[in-house]
Coordinates of C-alpha atoms in Angstrom, one line a residue:
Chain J
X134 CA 73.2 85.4 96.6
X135 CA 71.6 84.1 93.3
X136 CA 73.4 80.7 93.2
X137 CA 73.1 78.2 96.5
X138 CA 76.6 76.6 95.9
X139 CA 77.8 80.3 97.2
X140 CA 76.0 80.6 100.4
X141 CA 75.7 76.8 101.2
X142 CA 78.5 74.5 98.8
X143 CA 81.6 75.0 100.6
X144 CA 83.5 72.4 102.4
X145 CA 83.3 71.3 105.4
X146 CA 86.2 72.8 107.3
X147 CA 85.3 76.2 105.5
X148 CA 81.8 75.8 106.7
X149 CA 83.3 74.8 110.2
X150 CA 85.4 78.4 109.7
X151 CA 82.0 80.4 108.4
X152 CA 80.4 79.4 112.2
X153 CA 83.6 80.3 114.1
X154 CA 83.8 83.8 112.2
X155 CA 79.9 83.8 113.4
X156 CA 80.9 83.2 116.7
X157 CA 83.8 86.0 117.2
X158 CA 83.0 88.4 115.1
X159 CA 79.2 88.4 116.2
X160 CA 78.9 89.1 112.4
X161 CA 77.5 87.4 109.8
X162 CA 79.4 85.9 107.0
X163 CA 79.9 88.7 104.3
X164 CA 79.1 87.4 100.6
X165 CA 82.9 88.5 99.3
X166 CA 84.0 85.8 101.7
X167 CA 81.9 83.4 101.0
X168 CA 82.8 83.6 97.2
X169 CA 86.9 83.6 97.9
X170 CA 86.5 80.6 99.4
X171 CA 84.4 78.7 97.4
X172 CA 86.5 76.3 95.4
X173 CA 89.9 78.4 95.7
X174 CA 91.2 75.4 93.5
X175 CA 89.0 77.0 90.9
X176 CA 89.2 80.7 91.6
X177 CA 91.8 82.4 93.8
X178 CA 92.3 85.7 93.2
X179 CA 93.4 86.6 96.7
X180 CA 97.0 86.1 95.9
X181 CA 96.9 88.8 93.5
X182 CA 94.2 91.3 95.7
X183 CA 97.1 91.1 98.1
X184 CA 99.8 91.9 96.2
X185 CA 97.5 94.7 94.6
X186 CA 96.7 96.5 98.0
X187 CA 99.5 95.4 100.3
X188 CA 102.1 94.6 98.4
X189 CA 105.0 97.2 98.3
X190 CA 104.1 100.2 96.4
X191 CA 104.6 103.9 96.7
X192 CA 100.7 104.4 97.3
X193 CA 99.4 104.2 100.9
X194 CA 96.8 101.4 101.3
X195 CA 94.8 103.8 102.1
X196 CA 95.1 106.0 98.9
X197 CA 94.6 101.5 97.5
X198 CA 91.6 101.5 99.0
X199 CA 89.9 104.3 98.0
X200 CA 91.0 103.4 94.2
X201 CA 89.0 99.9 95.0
X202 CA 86.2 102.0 95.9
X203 CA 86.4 104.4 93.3
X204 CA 86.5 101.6 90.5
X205 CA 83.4 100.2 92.2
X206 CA 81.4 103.3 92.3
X207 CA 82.5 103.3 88.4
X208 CA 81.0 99.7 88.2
X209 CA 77.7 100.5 90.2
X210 CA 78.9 98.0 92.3
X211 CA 76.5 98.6 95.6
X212 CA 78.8 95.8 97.7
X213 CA 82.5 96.9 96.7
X214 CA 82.1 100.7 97.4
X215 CA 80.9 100.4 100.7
X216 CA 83.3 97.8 101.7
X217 CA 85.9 99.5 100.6
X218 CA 84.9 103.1 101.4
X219 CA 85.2 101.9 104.3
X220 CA 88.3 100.6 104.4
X221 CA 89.5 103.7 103.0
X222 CA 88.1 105.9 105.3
X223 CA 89.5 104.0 108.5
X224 CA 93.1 103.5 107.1
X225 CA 92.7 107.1 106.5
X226 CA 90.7 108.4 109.7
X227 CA 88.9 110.4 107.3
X228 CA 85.1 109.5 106.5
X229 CA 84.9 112.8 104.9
X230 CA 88.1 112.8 102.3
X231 CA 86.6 109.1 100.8
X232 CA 83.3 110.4 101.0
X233 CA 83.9 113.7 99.1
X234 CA 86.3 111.7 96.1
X235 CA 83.2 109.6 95.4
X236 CA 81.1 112.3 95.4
X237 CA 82.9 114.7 93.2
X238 CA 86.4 113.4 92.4
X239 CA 87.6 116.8 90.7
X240 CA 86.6 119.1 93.9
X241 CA 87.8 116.4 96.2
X242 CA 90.4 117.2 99.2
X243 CA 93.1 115.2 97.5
X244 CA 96.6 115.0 96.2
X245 CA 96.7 115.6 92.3
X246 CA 98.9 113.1 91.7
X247 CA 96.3 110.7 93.1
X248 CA 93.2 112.6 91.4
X249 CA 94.9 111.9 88.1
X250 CA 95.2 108.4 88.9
X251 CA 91.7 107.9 90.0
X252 CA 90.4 110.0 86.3
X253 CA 92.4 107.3 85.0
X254 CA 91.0 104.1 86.6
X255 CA 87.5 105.8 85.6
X256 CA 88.6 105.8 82.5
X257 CA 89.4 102.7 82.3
X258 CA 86.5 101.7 84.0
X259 CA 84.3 103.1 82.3
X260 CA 85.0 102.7 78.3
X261 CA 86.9 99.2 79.0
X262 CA 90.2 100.6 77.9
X263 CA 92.4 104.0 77.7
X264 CA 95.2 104.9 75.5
X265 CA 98.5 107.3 75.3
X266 CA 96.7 110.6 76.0
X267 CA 95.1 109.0 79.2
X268 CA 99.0 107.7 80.5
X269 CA 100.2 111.0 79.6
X270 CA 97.7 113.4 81.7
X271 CA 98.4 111.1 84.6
X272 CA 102.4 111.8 84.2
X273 CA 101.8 115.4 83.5
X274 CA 100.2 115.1 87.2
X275 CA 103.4 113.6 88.8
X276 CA 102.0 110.1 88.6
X277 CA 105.5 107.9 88.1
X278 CA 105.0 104.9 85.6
X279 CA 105.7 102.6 88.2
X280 CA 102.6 103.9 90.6
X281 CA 100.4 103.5 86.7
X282 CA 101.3 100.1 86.8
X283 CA 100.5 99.7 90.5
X284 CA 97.1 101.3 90.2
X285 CA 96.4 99.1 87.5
X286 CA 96.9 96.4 89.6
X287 CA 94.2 97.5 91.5
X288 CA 91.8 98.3 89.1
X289 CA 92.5 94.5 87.5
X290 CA 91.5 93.0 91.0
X291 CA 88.1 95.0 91.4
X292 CA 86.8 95.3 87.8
X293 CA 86.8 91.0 88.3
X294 CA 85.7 91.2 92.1
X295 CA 83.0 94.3 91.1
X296 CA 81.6 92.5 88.5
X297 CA 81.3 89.0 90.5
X298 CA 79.4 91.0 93.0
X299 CA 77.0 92.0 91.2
X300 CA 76.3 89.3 89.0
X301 CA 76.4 86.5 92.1
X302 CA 74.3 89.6 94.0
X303 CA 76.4 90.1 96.8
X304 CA 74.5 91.7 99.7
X305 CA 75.6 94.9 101.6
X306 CA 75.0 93.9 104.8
X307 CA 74.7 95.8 107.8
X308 CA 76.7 98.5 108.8
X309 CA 78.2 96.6 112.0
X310 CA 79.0 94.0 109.7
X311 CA 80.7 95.9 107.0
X312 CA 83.1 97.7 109.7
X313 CA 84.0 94.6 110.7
X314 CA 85.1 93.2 106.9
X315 CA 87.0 96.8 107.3
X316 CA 89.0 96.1 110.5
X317 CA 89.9 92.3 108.7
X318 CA 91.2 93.9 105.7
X319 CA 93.3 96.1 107.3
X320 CA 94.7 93.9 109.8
X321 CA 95.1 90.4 107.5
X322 CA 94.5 92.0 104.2
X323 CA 93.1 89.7 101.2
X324 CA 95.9 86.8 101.2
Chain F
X192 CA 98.4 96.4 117.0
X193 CA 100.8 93.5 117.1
X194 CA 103.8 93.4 114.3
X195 CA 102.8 93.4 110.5
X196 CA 99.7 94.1 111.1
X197 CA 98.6 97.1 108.8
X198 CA 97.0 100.1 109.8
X199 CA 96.8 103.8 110.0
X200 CA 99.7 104.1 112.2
X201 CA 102.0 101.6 110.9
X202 CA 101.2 101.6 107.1
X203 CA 104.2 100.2 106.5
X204 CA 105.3 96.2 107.2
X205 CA 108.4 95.8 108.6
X206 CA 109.0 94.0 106.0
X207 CA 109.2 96.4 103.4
X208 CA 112.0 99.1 103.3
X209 CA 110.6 102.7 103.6
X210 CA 113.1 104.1 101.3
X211 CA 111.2 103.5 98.4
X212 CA 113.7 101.4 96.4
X213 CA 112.2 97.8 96.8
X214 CA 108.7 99.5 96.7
X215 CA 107.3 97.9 93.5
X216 CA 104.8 95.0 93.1
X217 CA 106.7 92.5 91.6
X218 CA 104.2 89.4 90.9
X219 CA 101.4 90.8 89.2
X220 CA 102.1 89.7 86.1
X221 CA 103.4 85.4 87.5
X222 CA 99.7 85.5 90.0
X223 CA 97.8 87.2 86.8
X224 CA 98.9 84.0 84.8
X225 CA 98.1 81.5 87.2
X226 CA 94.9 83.2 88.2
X227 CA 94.1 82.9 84.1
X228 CA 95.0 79.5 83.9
X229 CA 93.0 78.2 86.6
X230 CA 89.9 79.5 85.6
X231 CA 90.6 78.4 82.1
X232 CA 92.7 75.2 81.9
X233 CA 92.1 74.0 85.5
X234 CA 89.5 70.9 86.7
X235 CA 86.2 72.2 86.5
X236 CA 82.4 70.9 85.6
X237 CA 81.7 73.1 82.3
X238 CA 83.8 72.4 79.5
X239 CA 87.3 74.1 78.9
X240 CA 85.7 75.5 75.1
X241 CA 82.9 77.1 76.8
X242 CA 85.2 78.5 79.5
X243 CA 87.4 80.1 77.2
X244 CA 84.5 81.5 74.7
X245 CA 83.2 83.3 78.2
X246 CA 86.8 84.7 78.8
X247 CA 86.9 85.6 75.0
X248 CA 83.3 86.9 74.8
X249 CA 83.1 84.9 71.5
X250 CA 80.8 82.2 70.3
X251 CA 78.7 81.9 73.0
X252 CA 74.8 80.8 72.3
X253 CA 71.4 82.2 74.3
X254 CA 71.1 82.8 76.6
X255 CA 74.7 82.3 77.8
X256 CA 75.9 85.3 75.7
X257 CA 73.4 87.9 77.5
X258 CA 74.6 86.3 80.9
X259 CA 78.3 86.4 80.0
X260 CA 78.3 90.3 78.2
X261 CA 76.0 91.3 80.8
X262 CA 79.2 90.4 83.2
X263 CA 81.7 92.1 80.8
X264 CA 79.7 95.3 80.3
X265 CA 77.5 96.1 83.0
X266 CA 77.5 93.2 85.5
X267 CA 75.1 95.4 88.0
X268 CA 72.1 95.4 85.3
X269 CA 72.1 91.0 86.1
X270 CA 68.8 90.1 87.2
X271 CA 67.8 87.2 88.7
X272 CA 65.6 86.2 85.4
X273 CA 69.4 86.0 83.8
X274 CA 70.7 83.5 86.2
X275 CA 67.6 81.7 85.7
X276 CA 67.3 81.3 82.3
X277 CA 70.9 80.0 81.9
X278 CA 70.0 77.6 84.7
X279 CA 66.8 76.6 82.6
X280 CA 69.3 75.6 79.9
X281 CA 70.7 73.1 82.0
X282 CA 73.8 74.6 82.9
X283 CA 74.5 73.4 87.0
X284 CA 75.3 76.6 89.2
X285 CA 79.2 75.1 89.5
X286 CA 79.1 75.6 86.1
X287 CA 77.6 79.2 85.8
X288 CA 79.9 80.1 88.8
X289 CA 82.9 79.1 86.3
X290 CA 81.2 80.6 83.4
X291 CA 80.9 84.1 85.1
X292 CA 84.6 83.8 86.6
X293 CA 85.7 83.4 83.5
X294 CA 83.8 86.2 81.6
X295 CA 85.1 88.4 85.0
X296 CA 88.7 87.9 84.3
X297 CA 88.5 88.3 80.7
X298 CA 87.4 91.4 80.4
X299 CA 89.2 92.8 83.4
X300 CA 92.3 91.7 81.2
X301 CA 91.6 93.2 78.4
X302 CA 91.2 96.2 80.4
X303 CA 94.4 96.1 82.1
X304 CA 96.3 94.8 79.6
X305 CA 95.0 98.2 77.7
X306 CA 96.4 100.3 80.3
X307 CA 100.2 98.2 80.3
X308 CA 100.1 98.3 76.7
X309 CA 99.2 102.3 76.7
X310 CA 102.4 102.8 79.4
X311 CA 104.5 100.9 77.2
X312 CA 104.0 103.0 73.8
X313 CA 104.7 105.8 76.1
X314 CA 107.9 105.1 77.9
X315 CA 109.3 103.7 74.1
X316 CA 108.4 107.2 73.4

C-alpha cells in the first residue's frame, strides 16, 4: 500500500480486530479492509456498498457482484475484479458464467436484460458519463428503470472503491486469501 | 448457514418480501449525501478548499492536479513517483488519503449523477 497510515495508522481496537481476523481466518488482512476502516469518521462508504449489493432490489447479488466486477475490469482495477469475480462466481456456483462476461460480455451465457445493463455500466465507466440513447437500449432490453437506478448504485460504489484501489495500490493477495474476503461478503456483506 | 445470512441458496433475507413490491433501494440518495459531506465538510487535516477543488477537479496546483486527475481518469496509471512527489510538497499522507477520497467520490458522482439525470429526461419523455 503506497501510504503507511493505511497498513499501520489505525486504532487501536481496529488493530486489536486486524490480529483476531489474522488469527481465524488464517488470512492476512486484505488492503480493502484496511482502507474501510481507516478513519470511518472520515470515509464510510460501507453504508452505501451495502445498500448497493444487499439492499432490496430485483437483481440477485449475484448478478451485483458480477456488475462490481465488470466496472472494475472497466477501471483496470487488478484488486476489485478478482475480489469480486469471485464473489460472483460463488453466489453463482458458476466460475465459468463470470469468467466468460469479463471475457467477452456480448457472447457471454447471460440474461439480456442483464447484458444490457452491464454495456451500460461500461459505458458509463468508461467515457465518465452516458446519456438518453444509452437508458433507452437498456429498456429496449427489458431493463425496468428502477433496476437502472439500482445498477447505478452499484457502479457509484465501485468507480470510488476501483479508483482508491489503485491509487492507494491495493494488493491482490493470494488466492486463499481472496476466497476468504468472498465467503465474508457473502455472509456479512459490506455494512 | 444461519438466518440472514446471504448466499446462493437463500439470496433472499428474511427480511425482504419476495414479491417484489418493497424491492427497491431506498437510501441511496440520504447515504450518498452524508458520504459527500463527510469527505468534504467533516474534521479532517487538509483544508476544506483543497478538499473540495479535489472533489471538483478545479484549481488545484502541481503536482496535486496530476495526482487528483490521475484518480478521476485513470486511477490504475498512479505510480508510486505520484504519491511521492505530492508527499515531497509537504502534504502528510492523512492529508493525501483525504485528498484522493475526495477526488474518488467526485468523479464517481458526476458519473452517476449522469446516468439519474439521463433516466429522468427519459421517463419525462
Amino acid at each position: 500500500m503506497r501510504l503507511a497510515i493505511l497498513d499501520r495508522g489505525h486504532r487501536l481496537r481496529t488493530r486489536a480486530l486486524f490480529v483476531l481476523i489474522r488469527i481465524v481466518s488464517r488470512q492476512p488482512v486484505l488492503d480493502a479492509v484496511k482502507v474501510a476502516l481507516y478513519r470511518p469518521d472520515f470515509y464510510r462508504a460501507g453504508p452505501l456498498t451495502q445498500e448497493a449489493m444487499r439492499g432490496p432490489s430485483e437483481w440477485s447479488v449475484g448478478d451485483r457482484e458480477l456488475m462490481a466486477a465488470y466496472v472494475s475490469k472497466v477501471n483496470s482495477c487488478q484488486f476489485c475484479v478478482a475480489a469480486h469475480s469471485a464473489t460472483s462466481s460463488l453466489w453463482y456456483g458458476d466460475d465459468a458464467k463470470v469468467a466468460a462476461t469479463l471475457s467477452n460480455l456480448e457472447t457471454a451465457p447471460i440474461d439480456e436484460p442483464l447484458r444490457a445493463t452491464l454495456r451500460m455500466l461500461g459505458t458509463l465507466t468508461r467515457e465518465q458519463h452516458i446519456d438518453e440513447e444509452d437508458i433507452r437500449a437498456a429498456l429496449a432490453a427489458g431493463v425496468t428503470p428502477q433496476q437502472i437506478r439500482d445498477a447505478l448504485a452499484v457502479a457509484f460504489a465501485f468507480n470510488i472503491t476501483d479508483r482508491l484501489a489503485d491509487v492507494f495500490g491495493f494488493e491482490v493477495a493470494g488466492q486463499a486469501a481472496m476466497m476468504a474476503g468472498a465467503r465474508h461478503l457473502l455472509r456479512r456483506g459490506y455494512g | 448457514m444461519s438466518s440472514g445470512s446471504w448466499s446462493r441458496a437463500d439470496p433472499m433475507s428474511p427480511a425482504i418480501p419476495r414479491d417484489g413490491l418493497a424491492a427497491n433501494m431506498t437510501d441511496i440518495g440520504r447515504l450518498h449525501d452524508a458520504l459527500v459531506r463527510r469527505a468534504l465538510d467533516g474534521d479532517g487535516e487538509a483544508p476544506r478548499p483543497l478538499r473540495r477543488a479535489a472533489y471538483d477537479l478545479h484549481g488545484l496546483d502541481e503536482p496535486l492536479r496530476t495526482l487528483v486527475d490521475k484518480t478521476a481518469y485513470h486511477a490504475y496509471m498512479v505510480t508510486d513517483d505520484d504519491i511521492a512527489s505530492v508527499r515531497s510538497a509537504g502534504l502528510t499522507e492523512d492529508q493525501i488519503f483525504e485528498i484522493v477520497v475526495c477526488a474518488a467520490i467526485g468523479q464517481a458522482t458526476r458519473q452517476y449523477e449522469s446516468g439519474l439525470k439521463a433516466l429522468r429526461a427519459v421517463a419525462a419523455d
